[in-house]
PDB file of C-alpha atoms in Angstrom:
ATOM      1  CA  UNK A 182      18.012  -2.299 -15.910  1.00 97.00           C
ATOM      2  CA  UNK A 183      14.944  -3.313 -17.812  1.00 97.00           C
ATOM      3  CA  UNK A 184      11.878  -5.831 -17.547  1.00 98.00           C
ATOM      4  CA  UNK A 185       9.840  -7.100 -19.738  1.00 97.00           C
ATOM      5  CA  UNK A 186       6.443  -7.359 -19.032  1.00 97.00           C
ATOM      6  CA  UNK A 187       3.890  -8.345 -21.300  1.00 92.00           C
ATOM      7  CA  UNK A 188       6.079  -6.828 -24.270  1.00 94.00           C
ATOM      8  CA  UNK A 189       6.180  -3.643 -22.398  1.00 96.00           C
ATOM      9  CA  UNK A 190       9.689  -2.368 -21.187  1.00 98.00           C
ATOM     10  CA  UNK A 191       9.382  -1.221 -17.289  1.00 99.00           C
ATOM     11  CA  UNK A 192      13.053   0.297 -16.632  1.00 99.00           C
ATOM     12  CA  UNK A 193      14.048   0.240 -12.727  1.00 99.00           C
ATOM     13  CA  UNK A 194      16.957   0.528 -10.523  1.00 99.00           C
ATOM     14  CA  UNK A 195      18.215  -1.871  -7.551  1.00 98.00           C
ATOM     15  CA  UNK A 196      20.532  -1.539  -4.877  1.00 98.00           C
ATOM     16  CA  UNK A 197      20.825  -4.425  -1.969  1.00 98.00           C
ATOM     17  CA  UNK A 198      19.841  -7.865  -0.922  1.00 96.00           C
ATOM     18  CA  UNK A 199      17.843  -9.811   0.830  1.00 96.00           C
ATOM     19  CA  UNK A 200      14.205  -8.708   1.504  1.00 97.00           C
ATOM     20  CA  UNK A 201      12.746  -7.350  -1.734  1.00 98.00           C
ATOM     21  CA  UNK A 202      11.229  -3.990  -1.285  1.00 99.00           C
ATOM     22  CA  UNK A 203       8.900  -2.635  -4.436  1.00 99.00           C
ATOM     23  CA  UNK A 204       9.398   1.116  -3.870  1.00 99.00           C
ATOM     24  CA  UNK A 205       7.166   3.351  -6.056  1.00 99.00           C
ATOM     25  CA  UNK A 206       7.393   6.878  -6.795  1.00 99.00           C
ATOM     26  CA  UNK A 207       4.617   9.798  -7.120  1.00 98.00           C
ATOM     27  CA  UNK A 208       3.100  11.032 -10.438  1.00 98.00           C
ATOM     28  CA  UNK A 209       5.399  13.725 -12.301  1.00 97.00           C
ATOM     29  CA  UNK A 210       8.766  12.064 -10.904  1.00 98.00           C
ATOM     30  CA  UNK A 211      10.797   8.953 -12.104  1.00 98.00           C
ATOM     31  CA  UNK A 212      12.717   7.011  -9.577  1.00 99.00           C
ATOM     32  CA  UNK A 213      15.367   9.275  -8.338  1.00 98.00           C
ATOM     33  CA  UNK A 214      13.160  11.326  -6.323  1.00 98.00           C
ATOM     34  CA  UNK A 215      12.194   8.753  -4.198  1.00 98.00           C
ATOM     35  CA  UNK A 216      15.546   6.741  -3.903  1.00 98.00           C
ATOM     36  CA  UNK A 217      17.724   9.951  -2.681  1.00 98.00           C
ATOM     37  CA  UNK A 218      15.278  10.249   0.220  1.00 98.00           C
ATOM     38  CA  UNK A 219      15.058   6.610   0.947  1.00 98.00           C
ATOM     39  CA  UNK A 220      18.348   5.535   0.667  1.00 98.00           C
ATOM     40  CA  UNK A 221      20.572   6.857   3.670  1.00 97.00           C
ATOM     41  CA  UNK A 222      17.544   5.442   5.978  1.00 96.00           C
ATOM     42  CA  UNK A 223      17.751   2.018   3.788  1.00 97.00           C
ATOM     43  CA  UNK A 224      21.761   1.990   4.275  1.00 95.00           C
ATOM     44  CA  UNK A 225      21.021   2.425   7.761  1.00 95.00           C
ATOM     45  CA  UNK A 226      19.071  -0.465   8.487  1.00 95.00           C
ATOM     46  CA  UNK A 227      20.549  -3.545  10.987  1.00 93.00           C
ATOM     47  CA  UNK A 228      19.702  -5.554   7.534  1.00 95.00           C
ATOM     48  CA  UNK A 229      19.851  -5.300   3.926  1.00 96.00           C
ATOM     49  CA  UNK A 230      17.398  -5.550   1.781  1.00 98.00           C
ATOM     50  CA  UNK A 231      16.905  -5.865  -2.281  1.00 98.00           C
ATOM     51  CA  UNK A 232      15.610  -2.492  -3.399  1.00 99.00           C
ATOM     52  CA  UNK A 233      13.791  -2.075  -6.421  1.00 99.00           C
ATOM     53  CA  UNK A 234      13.074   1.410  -8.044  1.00 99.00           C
ATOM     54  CA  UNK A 235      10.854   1.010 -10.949  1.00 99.00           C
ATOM     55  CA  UNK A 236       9.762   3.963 -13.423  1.00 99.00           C
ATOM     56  CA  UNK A 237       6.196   3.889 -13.659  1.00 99.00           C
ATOM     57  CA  UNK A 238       4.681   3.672 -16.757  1.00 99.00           C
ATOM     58  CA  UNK A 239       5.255   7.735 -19.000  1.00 99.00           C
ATOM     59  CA  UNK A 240       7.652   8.458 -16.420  1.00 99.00           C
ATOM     60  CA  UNK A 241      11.279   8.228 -16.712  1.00 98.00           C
ATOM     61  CA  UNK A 242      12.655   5.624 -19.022  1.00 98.00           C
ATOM     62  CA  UNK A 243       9.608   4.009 -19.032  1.00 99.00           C
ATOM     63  CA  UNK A 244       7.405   4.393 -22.053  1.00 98.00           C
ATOM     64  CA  UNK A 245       3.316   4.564 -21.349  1.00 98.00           C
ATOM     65  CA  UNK A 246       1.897   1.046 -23.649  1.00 97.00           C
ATOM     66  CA  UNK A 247      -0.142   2.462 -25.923  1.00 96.00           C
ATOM     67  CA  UNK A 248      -2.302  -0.976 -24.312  1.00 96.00           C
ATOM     68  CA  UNK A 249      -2.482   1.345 -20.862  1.00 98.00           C
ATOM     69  CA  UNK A 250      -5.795   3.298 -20.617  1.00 98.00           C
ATOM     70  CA  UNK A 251      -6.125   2.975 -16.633  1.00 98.00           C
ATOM     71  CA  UNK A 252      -4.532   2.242 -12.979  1.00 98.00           C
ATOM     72  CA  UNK A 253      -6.008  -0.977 -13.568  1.00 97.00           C
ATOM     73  CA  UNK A 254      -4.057  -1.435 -16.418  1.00 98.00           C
ATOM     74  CA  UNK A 255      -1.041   0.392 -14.230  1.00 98.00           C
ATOM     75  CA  UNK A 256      -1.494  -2.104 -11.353  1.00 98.00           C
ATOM     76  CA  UNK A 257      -1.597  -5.197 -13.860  1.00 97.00           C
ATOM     77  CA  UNK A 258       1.891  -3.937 -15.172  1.00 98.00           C
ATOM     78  CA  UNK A 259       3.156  -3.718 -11.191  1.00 98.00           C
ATOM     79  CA  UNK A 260       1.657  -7.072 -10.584  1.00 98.00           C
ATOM     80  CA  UNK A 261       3.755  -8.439 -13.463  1.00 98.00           C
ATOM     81  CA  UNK A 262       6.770  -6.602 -12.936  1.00 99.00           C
ATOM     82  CA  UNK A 263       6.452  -8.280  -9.607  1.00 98.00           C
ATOM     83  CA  UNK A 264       6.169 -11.555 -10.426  1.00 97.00           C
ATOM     84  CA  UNK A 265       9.049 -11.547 -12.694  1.00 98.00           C
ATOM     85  CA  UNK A 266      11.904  -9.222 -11.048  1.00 98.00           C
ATOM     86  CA  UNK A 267      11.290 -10.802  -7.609  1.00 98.00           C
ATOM     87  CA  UNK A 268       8.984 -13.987  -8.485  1.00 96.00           C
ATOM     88  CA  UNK A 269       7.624 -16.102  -5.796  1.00 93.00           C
ATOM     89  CA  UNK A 270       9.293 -14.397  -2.943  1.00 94.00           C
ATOM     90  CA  UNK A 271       7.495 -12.265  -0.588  1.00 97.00           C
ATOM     91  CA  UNK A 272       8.789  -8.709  -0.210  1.00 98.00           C
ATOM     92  CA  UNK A 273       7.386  -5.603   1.060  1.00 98.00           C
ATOM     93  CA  UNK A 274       6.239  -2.077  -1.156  1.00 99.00           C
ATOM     94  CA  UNK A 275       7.083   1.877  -0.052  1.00 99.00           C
ATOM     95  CA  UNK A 276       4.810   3.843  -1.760  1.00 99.00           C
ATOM     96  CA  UNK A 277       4.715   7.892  -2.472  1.00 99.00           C
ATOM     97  CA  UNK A 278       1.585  10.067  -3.605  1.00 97.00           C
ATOM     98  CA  UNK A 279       0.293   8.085  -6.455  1.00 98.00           C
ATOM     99  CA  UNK A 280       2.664   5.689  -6.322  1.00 98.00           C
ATOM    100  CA  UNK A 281       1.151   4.661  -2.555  1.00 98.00           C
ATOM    101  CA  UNK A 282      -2.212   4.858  -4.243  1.00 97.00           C
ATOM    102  CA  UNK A 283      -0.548   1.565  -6.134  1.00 98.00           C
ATOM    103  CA  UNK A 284       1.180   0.416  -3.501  1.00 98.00           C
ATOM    104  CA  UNK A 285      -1.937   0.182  -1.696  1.00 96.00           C
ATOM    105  CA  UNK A 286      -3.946  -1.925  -4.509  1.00 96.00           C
ATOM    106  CA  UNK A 287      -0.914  -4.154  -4.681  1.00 96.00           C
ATOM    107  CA  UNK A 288      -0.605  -4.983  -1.321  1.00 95.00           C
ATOM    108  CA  UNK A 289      -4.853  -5.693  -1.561  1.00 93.00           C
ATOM    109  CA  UNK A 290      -4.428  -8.003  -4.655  1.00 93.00           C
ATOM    110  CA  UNK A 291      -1.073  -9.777  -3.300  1.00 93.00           C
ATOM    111  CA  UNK A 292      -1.798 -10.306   0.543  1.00 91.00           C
ATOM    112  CA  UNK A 293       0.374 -13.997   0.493  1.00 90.00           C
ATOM    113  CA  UNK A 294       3.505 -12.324  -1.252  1.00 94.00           C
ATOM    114  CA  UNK A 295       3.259  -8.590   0.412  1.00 96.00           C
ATOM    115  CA  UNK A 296       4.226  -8.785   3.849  1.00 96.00           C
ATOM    116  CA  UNK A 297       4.439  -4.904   4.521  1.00 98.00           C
ATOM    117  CA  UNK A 298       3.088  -2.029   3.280  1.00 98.00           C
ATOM    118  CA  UNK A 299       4.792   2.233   3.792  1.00 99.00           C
ATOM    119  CA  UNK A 300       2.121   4.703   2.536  1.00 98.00           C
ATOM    120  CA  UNK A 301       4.017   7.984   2.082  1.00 98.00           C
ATOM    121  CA  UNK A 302       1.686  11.121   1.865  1.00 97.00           C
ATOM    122  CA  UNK A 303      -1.099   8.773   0.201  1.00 96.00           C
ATOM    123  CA  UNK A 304      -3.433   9.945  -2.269  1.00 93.00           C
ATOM    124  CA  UNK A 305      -6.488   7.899  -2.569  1.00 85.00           C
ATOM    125  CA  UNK A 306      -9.669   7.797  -5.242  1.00 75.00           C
ATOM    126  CA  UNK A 307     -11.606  10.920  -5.771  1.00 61.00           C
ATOM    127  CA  UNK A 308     -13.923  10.809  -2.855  1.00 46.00           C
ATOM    128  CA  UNK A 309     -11.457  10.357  -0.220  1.00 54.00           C
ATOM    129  CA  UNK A 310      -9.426  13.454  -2.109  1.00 56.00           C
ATOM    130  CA  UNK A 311     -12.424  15.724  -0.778  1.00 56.00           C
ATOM    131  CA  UNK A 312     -11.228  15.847   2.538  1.00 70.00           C
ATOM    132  CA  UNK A 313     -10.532  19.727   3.438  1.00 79.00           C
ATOM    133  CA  UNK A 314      -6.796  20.261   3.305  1.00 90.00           C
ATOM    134  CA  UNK A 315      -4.488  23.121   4.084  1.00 94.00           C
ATOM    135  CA  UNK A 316      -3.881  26.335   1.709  1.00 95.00           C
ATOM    136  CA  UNK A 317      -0.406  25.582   0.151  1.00 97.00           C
ATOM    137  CA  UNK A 318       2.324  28.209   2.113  1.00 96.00           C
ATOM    138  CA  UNK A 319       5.945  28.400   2.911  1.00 97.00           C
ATOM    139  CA  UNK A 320       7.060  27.988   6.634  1.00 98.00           C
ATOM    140  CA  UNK A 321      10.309  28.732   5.777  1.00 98.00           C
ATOM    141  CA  UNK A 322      11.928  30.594   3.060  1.00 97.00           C
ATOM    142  CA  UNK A 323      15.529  31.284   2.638  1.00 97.00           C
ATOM    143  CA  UNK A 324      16.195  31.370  -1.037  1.00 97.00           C
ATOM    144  CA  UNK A 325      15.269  32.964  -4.268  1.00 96.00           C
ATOM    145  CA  UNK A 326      13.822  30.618  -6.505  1.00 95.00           C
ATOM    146  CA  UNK A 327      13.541  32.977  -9.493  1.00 93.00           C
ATOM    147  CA  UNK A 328      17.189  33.478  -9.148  1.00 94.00           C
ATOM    148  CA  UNK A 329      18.398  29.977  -8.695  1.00 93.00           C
ATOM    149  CA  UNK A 330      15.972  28.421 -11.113  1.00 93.00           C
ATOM    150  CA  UNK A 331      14.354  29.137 -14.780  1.00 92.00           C
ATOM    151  CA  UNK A 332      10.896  30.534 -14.138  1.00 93.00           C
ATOM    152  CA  UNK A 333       8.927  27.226 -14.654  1.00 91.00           C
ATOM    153  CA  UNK A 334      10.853  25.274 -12.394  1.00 93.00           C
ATOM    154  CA  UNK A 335      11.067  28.225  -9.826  1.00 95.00           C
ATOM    155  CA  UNK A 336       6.714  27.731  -9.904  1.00 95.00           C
ATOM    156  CA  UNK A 337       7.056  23.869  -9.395  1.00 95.00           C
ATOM    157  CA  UNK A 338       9.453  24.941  -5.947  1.00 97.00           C
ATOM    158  CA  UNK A 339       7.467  26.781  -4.740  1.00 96.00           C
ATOM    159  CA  UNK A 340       4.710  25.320  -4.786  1.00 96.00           C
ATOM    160  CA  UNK A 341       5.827  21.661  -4.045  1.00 97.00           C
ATOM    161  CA  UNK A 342       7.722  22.783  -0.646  1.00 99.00           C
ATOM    162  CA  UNK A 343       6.695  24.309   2.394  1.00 99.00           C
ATOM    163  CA  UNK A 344      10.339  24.228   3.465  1.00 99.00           C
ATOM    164  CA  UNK A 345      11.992  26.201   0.970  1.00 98.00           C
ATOM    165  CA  UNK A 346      16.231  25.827   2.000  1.00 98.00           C
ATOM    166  CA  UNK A 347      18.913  25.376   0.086  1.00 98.00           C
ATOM    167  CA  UNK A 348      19.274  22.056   1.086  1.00 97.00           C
ATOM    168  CA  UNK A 349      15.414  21.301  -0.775  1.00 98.00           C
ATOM    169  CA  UNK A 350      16.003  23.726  -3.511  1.00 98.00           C
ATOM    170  CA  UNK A 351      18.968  21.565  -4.007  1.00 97.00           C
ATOM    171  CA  UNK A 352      16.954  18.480  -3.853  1.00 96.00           C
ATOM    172  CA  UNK A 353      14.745  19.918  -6.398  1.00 97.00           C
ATOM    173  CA  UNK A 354      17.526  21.217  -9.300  1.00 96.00           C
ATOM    174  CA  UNK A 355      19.128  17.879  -8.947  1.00 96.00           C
ATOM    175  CA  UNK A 356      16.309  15.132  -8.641  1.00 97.00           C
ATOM    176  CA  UNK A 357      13.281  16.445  -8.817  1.00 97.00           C
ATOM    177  CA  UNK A 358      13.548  18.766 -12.233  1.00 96.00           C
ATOM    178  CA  UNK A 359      15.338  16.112 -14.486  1.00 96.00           C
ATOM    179  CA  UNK A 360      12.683  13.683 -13.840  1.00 96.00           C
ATOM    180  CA  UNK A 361       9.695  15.693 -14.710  1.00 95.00           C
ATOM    181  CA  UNK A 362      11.418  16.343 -17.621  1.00 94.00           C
ATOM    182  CA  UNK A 363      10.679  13.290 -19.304  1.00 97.00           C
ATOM    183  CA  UNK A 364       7.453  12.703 -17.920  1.00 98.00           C
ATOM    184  CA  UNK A 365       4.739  11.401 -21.146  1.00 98.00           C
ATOM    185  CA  UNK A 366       1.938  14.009 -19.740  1.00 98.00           C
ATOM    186  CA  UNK A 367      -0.503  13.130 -22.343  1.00 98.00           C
ATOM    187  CA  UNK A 368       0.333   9.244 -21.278  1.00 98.00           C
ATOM    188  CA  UNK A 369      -0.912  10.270 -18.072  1.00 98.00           C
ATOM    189  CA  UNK A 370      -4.063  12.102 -18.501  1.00 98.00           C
ATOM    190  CA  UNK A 371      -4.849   9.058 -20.784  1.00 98.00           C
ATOM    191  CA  UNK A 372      -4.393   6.896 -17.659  1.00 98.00           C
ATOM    192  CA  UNK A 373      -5.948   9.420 -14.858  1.00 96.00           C
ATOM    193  CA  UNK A 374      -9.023   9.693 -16.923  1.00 96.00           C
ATOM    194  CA  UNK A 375      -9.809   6.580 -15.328  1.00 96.00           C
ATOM    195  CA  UNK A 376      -8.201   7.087 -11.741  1.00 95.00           C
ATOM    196  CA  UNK A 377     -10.414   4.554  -9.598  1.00 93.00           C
ATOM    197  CA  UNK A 378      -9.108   1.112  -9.397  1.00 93.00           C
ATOM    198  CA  UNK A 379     -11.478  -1.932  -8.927  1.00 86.00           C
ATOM    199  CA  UNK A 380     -12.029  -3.501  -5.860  1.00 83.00           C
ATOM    200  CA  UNK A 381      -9.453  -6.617  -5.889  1.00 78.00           C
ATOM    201  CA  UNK A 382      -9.041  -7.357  -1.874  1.00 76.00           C
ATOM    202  CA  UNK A 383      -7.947 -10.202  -1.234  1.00 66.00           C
ATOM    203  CA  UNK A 384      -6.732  -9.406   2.543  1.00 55.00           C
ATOM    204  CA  UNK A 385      -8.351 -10.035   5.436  1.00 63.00           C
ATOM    205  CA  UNK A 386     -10.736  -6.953   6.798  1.00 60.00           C
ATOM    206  CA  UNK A 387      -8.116  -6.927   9.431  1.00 64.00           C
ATOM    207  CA  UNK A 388      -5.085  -6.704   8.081  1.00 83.00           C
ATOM    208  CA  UNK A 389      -2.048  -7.634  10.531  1.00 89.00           C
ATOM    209  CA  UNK A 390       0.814  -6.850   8.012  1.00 94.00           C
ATOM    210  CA  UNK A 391       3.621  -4.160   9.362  1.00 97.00           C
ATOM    211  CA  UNK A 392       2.354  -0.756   8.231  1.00 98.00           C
ATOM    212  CA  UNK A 393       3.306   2.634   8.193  1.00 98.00           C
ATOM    213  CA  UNK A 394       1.210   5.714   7.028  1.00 98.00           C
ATOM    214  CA  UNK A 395       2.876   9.330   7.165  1.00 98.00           C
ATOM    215  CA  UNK A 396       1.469  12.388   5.963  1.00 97.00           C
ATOM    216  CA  UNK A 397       2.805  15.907   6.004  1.00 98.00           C
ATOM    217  CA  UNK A 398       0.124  18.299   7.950  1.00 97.00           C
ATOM    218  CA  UNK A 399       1.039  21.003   5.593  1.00 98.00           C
ATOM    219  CA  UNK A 400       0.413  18.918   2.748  1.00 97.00           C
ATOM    220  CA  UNK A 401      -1.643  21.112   0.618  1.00 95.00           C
ATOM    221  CA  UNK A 402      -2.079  18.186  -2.345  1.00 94.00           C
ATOM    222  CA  UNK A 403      -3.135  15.085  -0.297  1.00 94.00           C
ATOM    223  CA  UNK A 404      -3.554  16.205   3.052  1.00 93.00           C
ATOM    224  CA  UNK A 405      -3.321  14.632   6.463  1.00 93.00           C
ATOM    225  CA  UNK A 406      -7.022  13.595   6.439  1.00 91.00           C
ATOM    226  CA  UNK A 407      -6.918  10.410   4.400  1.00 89.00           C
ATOM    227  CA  UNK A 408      -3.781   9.228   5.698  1.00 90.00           C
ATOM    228  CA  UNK A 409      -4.817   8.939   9.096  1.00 88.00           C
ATOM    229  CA  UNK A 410      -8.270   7.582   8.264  1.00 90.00           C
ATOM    230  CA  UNK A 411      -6.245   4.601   6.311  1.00 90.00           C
ATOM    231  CA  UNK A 412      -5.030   3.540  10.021  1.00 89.00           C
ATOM    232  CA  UNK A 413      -8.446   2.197  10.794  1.00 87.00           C
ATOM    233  CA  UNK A 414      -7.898  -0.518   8.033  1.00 88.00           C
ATOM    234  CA  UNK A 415      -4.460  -1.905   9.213  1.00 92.00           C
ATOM    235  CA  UNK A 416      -4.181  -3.589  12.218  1.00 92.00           C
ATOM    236  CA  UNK A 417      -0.664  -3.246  12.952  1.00 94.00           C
ATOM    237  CA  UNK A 418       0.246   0.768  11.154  1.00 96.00           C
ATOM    238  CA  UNK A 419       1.670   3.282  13.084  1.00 97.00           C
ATOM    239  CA  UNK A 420       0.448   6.634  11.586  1.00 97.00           C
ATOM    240  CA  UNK A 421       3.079   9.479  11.556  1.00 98.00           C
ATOM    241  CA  UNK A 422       1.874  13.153  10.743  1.00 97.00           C
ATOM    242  CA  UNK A 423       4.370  15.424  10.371  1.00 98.00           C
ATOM    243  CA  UNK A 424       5.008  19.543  11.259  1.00 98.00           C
ATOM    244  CA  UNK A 425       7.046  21.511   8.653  1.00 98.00           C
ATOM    245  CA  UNK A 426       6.057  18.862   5.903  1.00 99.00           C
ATOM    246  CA  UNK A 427       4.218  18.902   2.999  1.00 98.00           C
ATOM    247  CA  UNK A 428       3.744  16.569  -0.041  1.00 98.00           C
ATOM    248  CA  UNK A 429       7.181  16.599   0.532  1.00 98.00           C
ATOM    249  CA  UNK A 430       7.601  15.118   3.736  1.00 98.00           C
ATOM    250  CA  UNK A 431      10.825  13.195   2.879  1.00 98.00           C
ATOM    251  CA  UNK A 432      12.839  16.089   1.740  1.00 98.00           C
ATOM    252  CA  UNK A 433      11.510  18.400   4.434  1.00 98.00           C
ATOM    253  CA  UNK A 434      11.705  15.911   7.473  1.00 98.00           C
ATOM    254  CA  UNK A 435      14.031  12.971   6.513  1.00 98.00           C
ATOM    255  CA  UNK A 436      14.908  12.691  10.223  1.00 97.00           C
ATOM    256  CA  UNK A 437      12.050  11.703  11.014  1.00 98.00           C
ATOM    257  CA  UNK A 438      11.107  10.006   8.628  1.00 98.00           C
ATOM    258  CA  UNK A 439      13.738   7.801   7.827  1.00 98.00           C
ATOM    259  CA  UNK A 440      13.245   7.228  12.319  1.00 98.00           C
ATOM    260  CA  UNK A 441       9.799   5.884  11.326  1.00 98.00           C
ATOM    261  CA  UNK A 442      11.005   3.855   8.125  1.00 98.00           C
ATOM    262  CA  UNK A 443      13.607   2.207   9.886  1.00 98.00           C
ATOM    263  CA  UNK A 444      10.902   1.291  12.751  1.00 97.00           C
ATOM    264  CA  UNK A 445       9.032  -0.301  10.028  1.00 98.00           C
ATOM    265  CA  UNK A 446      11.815  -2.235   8.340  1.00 97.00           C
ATOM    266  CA  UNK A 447      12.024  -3.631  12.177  1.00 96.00           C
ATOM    267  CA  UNK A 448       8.876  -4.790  12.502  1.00 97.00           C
ATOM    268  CA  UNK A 449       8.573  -6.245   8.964  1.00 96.00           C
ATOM    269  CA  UNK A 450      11.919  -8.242   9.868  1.00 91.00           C
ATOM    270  CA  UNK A 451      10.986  -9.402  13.020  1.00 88.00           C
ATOM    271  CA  UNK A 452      13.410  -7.435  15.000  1.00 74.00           C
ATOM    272  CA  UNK A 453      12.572  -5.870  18.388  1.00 68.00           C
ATOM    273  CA  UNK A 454      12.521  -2.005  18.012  1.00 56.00           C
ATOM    274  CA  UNK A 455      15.119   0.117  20.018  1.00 52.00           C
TER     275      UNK A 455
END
């Protein structure tokens, strides 16, 4: 499917109804990466909800404006995309990496229409990326990349997983390859030349919204640090940080995390938790 917003085509994906949920994926991916780890916890919810997989902008099958010079400009494009896939409706936004970086800012600017927020292994501006974080390692190592995968991809495995199976490697050949494929990377630096976005809170100081922040301890790119300092601005988050995990938490621990989503997806509906 495709939006138009502002005369720029945003392609996305939806599955469901009810609820709207915004789900954003990291930088370097396109939708699928996020949506094959999401979706057996989404199916498994008590209700359904509307999900809504959007490419962000040089990523997937959506182009980078040639108008898009930062995440401001990033963010304005999310707010629109908002307003006219889901309009007036409130609805809640899953966020990954940079996409929770977004997902974040969104949820600041659009406190009457976002009524829950999931921050998955969040990166944040550059001063809260100096936090010390862990040398990148494998726990566990059971195949050979360089014989299952061309030599590039084999580098991205390894260093993206600190669970290295065949049920991730799998993950990766199928998902996780095609989509950095077609990623625009000069699109991109354009953009990350000018990471930090503006200050547009609109939410109260304490925010009561449904919120949940995990974080892989072995996460070697974000770390565990500025995850669990982002609790102290939510009133309501429950903060998960996760053993055997890195940036890749939801291929490495989708147990648990999809336990954690679906305890979210509770609380933003109202239901009492089991």
């Amino acid at each position: 499917m495709e939006a138009r917003i502002a005369g720029s085509a945003v392609h996305y994906i939806e599955h469901g109804d009810g609820m709207p949920i915004l789900v954003l994926h990291g930088a370097g991916v396109d939708h699928r990466e996020i949506a094959v780890a999401l979706e057996p916890a989404f199916a498994a919810a008590p209700r359904d909800h509307r999900r809504l997989y959007p490419d962000l902008p040089g990523m997937g099958k959506t182009p980078m404006p040639a108008a898009v010079m930062s995440n401001d400009d990033v963010l304005d494009l999310l707010i629109g995309f908002a307003g006219e896939v889901i309009g007036d409706h409130p609805y809640l936004v899953v966020g990954h990496s940079y996409g929770a970086y977004l997902a974040r800012a969104l949820a600041d600017a659009e406190p009457d229409r976002v009524a829950g927020l999931a921050l998955i292994a969040p990166v944040g501006a550059g001063t809260e990326q100096a936090a010390p974080r862990p040398q990148h390692r494998a726990l566990v190592s059971t195949v050979d990349a360089e014989r299952e995968l061309a030599a590039d991809l084999a580098e991205t495995y390894r260093t993206y997983f600190v669970l290295q199976t065949p049920q991730t490697l799998e993950r990766h050949r199928r998902y996780i390859a095609p989509s950095a494929a077609l990623v625009d990377w000069a699109g991109l630096t354009r953009v990350f030349a000018n990471w930090t976005l503006r200050d547009r809170r609109r939410a109260p100081a304490s925010d009561d919204r449904p919120v949940l922040i995990l974080a892989g301890r072995q996460d070697s790119i974000a770390g565990s640090a500025h995850a669990q300092s982002l609790a102290d601005h939510y009133a309501r988050a429950t903060v998960g940080v996760l053993d055997r995990a890195g940036h890749a938490l939801l291929h490495e621990q989708p147990g648990l995390a999809a336990a954690l989503l679906l305890d979210w997806l509770d609380r933003c509906d109202g239901l009492p938790t089991t």
